[in-house]
Coordinates of C-alpha atoms (C1' of nucleotides) in Angstrom, one line a residue:
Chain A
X30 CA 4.3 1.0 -3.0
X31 CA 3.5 -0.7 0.1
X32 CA 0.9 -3.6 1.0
X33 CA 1.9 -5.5 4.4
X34 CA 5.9 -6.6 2.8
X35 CA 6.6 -3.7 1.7
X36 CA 6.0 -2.0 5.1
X37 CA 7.6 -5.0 6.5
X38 CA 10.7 -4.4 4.5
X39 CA 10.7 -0.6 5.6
X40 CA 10.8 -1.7 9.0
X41 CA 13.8 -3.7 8.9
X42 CA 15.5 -1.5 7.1
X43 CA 14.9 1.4 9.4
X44 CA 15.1 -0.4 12.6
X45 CA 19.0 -0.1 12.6
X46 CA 19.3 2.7 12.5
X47 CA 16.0 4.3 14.4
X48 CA 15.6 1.8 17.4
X49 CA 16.8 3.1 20.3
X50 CA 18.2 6.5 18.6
X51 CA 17.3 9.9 20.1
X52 CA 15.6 12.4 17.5
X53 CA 18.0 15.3 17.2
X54 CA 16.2 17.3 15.1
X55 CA 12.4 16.1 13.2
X56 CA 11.3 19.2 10.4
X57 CA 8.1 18.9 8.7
X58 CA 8.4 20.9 5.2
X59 CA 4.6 21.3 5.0
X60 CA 2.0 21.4 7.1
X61 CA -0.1 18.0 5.7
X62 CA 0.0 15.1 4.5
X63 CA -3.1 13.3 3.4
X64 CA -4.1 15.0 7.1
X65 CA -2.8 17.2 9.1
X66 CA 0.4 16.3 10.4
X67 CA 0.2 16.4 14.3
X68 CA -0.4 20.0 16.2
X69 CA 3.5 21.1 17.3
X70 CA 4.7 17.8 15.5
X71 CA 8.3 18.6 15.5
X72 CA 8.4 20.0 18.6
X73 CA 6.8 16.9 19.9
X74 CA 9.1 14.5 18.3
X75 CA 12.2 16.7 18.9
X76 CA 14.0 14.6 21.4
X77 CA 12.3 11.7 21.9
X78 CA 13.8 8.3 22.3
X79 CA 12.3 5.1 20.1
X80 CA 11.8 2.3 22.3
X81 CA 10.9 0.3 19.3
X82 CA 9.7 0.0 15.5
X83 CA 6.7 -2.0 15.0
X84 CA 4.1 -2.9 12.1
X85 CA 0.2 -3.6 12.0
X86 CA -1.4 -3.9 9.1
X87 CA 0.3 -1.3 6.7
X88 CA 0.8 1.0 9.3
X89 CA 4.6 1.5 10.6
X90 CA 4.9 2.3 14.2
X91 CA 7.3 3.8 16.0
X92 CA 6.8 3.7 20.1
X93 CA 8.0 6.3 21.9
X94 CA 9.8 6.8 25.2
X95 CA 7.4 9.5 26.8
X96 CA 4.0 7.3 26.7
X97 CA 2.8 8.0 23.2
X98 CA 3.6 5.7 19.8
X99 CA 4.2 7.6 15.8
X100 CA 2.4 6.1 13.5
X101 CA 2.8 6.5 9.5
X102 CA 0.7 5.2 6.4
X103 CA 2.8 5.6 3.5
X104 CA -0.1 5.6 1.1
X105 CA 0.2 4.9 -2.8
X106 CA 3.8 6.7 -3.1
X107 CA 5.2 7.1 0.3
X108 CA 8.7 6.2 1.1
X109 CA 11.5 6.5 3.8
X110 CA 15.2 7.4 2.3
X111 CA 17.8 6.6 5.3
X112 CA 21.0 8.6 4.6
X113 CA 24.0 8.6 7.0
X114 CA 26.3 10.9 8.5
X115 CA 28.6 11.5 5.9
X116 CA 24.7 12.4 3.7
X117 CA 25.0 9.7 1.5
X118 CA 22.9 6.8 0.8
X119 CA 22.5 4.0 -1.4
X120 CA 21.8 6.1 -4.5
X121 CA 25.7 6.9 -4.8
X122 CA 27.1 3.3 -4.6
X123 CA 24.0 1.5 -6.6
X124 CA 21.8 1.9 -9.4
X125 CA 18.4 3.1 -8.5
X126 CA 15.0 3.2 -10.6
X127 CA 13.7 6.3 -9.4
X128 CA 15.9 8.5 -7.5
X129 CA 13.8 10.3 -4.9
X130 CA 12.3 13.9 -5.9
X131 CA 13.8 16.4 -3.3
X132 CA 10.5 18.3 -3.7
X133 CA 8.8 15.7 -2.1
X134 CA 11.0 15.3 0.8
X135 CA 8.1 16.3 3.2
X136 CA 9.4 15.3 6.9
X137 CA 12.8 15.1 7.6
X138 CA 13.9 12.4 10.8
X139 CA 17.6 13.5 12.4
X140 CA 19.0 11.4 15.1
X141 CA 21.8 12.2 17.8
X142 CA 24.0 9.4 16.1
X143 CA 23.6 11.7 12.9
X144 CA 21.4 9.3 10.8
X145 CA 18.9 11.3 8.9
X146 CA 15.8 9.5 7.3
X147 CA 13.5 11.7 5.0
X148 CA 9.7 10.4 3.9
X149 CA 8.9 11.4 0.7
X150 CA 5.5 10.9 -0.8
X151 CA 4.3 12.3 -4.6
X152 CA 0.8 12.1 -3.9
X153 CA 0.6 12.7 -0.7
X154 CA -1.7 10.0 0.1
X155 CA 0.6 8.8 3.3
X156 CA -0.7 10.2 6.9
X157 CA 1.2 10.1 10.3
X158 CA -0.3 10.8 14.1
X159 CA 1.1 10.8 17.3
X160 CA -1.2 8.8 19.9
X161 CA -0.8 7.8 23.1
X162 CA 0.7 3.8 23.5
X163 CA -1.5 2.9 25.8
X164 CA -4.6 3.8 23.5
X165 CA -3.7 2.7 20.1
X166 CA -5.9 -0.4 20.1
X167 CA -8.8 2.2 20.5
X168 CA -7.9 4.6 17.7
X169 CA -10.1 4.9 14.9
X170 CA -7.3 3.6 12.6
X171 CA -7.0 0.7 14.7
X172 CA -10.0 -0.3 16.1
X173 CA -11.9 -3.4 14.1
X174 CA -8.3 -3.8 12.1
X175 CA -8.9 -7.8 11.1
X176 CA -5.9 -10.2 12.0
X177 CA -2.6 -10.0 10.7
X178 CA -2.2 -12.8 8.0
X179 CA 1.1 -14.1 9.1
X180 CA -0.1 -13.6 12.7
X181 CA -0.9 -17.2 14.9
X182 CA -4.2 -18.7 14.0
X183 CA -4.9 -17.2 10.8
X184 CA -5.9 -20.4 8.9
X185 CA -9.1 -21.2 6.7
X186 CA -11.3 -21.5 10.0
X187 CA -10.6 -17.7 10.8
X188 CA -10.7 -17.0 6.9
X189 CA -14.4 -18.7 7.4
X190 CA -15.6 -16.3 10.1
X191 CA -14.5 -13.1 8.7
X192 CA -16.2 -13.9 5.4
X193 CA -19.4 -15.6 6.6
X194 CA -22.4 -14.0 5.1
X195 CA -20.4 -11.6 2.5
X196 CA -21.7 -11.7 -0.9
X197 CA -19.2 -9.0 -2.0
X198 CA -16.4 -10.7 -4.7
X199 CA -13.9 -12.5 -2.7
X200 CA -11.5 -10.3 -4.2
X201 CA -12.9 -7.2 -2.7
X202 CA -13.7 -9.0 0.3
X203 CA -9.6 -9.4 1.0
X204 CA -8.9 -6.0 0.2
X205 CA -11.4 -5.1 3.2
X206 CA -9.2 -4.6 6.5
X207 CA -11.4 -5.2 8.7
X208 CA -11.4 -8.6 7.6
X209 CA -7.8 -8.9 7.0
X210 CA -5.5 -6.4 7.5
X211 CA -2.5 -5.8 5.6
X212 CA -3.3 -7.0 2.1
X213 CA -3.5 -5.0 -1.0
X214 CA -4.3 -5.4 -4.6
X215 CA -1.2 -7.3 -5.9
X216 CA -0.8 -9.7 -3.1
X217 CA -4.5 -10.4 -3.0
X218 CA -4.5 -11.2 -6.8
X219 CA -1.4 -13.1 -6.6
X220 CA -3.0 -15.4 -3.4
X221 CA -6.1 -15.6 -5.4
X222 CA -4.2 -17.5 -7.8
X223 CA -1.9 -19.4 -6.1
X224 CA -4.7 -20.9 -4.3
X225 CA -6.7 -21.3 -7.8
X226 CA -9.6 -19.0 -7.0
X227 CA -11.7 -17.0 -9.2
X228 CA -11.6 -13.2 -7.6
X229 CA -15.5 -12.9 -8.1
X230 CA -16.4 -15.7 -6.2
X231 CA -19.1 -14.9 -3.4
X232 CA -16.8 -14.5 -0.6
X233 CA -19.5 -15.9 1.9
X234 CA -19.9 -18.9 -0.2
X235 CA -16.4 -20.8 -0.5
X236 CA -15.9 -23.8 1.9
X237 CA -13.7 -24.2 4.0
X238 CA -11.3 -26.1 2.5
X239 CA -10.9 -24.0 0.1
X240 CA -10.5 -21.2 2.5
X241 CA -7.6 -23.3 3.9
X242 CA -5.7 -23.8 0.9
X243 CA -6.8 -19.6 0.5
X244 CA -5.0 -18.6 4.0
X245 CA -2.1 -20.9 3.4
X246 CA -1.3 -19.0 -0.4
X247 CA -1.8 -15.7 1.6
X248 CA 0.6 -16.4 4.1
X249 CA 3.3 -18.0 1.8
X250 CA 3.1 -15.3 -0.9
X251 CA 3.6 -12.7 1.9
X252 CA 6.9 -14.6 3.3
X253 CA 8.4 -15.6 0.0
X254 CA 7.4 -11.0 -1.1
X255 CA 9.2 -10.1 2.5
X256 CA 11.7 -12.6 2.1
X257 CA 13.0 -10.7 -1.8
X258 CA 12.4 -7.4 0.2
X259 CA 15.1 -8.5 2.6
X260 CA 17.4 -8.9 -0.6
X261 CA 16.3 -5.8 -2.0
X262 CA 17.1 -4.0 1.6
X263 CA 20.6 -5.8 1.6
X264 CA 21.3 -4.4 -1.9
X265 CA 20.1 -1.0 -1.4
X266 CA 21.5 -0.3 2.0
X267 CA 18.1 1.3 2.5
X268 CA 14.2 1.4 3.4
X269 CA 13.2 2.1 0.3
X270 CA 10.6 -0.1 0.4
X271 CA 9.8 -0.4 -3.0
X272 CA 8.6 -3.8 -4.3
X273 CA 12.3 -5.3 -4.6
X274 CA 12.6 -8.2 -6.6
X275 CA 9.6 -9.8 -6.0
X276 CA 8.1 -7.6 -9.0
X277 CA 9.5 -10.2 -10.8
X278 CA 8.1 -12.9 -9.7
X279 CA 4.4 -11.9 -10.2
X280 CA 2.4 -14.4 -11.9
X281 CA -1.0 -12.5 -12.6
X282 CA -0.1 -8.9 -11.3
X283 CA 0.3 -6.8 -14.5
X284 CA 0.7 -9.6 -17.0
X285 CA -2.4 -9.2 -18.7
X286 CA -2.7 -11.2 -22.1
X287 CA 0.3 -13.2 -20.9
X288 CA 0.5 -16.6 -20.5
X289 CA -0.1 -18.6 -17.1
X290 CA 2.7 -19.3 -15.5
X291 CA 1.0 -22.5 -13.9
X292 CA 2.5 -25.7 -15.3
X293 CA 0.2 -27.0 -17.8
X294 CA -2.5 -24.7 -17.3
X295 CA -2.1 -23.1 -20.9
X296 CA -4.7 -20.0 -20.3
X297 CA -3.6 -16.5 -20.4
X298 CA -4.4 -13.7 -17.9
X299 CA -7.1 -11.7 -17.8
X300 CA -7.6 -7.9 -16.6
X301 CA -10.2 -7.0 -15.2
X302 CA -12.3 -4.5 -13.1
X303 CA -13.7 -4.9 -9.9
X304 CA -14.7 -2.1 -7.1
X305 CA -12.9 0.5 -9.8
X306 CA -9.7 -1.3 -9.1
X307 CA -7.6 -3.6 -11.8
X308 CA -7.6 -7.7 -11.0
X309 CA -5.7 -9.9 -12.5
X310 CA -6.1 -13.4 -13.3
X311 CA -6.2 -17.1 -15.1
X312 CA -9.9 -18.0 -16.0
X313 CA -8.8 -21.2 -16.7
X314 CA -7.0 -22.1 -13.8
X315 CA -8.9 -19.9 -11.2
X316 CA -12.7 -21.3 -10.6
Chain B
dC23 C1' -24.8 -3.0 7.9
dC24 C1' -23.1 -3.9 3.1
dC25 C1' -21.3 -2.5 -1.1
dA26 C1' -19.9 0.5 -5.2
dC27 C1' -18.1 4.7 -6.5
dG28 C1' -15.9 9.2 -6.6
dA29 C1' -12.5 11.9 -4.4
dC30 C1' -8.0 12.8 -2.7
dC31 C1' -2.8 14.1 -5.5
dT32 C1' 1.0 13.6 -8.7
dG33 C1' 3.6 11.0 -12.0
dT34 C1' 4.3 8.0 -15.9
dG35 C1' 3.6 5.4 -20.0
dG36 C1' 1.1 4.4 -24.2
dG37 C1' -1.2 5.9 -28.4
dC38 C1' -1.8 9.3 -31.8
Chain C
dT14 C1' 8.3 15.8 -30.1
dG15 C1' 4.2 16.9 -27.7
dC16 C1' -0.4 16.2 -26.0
dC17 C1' -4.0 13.7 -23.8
dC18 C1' -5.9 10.0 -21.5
dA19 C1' -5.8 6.0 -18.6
dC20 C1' -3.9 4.2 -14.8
dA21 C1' -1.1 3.6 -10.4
dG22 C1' 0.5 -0.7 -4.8
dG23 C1' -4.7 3.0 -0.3
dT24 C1' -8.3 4.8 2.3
dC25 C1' -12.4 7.7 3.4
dG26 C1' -16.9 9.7 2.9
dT27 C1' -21.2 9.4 0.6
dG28 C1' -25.3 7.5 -1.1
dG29 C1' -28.1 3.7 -2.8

DNA sequence: CCCACGACCTGTGGGC
DNA sequence: TGCCCACAGGTCGTGG
């Protein structure tokens, strides 16, 4: 599920309840995720305080009271379920697409307030760590991350470094976090065409103003996606963190042979492949 | 260094 | 209905 809203969304939802709780009790019902989990994980997380629930990129992080900060992926399928006391959630009092698979309830999160928030991930692509705070910048996952797109400064200037000399596909240039972090393969398509440009374009080679109008679609397709997640959240009474209603307002994602949904464009969307992954968009209107 | 591709893992939806 | 293939929102390691 989760590019940089969705992860967004999953924060607010869980900050309620997780900021400042105690962990009661933290069971890990296998041994790995994508990774490892960490060595003595629930023992490690047994009883710690969170100070705080932060994002970067797609990364959630949760910093801890005794010096060191929990950091989860949630891959392709990962997702946090928040249940309270009483063990229910929103699945009893709303409709849900999918309800969550108990078999892939892999790590269970139980505070002292009697909250209990349970990651589940199908695939098993997700992948959590405990480092210490004070070296996050310098873990491996971290380290050469690009800027957050709905950070300060991130305008067609910055757009301009970071892409200087690619000749990779725009497309696949924006799905490179080093060079931006946080975006994925829907929002990318989608700011590729709000900002009208074709997703093989040599990323090196695109002026700047172009790269302007580029950064400002990127940000505002991100608020307006983390903006329907905040709906979603409110109707769901949970982190589910799935794509909410923004699904629906997709205008190249997934519509292939539909028409555009720009106003007089006319063209229809067009699937195609690039770096093995699906993109999506308006030849006509996207040059 | 840059870039494309396969691998990782499970579920789902479409076509026959 | 059942089977099989293609595909899925991410990242990493390899190899050209």
């Amino acid at each position: 599920m989760p590019e940089l809203p969705e992860v967004e969304t999953i924060r607010r939802g869980l900050a309620p309840v997780l900021t400042g709780a105690r962990l009661a009790r933290v069971t890990a019902r296998r041994p790995d995720l994508r990774f490892p989990l960490p060595h003595r994980f629930a023992e490690r997380m047994t009883g710690v305080r969170i100070e705080a629930l932060d994002r970067r990129a797609k990364y959630l992080l949760a910093r801890l009271d005794q010096g060191e900060t929990f950091v989860a992926h949630l891959g392709m399928s990962g997702r946090f379920e928040i249940a309270d006391a009483g063990g229910s959630n929103g699945a009893g009092r709303f409709a849900r697409a999918v309800a969550p698979d108990p078999r892939h309830a892999h790590v269970v999160f139980e505070t002292e307030a009697g909250a209990r928030v349970t990651f589940y991930d199908p695939r098993r692509f997700g992948y959590m760590a405990l480092v210490p705070t004070a070296a996050l910048g310098e873990h491996p996952w971290f380290r050469g991350l690009g800027p957050e797109p709905l950070g300060p400064g991130f305008d067609g200037e910055l757009l301009e470094c970071a892409l200087a000399g690619r000749r990779a596909p725009i497309k696949t240039a924006l799905l490179d976090q080093r060079l931006v972090a946080g975006l994925g393969n829907i929002y990318v398509c989608e700011a590729l065409h709000r900002a009208r440009l074709a997703p093989d374009r040599a990323a090196g080679s695109i002026p700047r103003r172009r790269l302007a109008r580029l950064a400002q679609a990127i940000k505002s397709v991100l608020e307006e996606a983390i903006e329907a997640g905040g709906s979603t959240l409110r109707d769901y009474a949970s982190a589910e963190g799935g794509l909410g209603y923004f699904q629906h307002s997709f205008a190249v994602y997934g519509r292939a042979g539909e028409p555009c949904l720009r106003r007089g464009c006319g063209g229809a969307i067009r699937r195609s492949v690039q770096s093995g992954r699906s993109t999506f968009a308006c030849d006509r209107c996207q040059a």
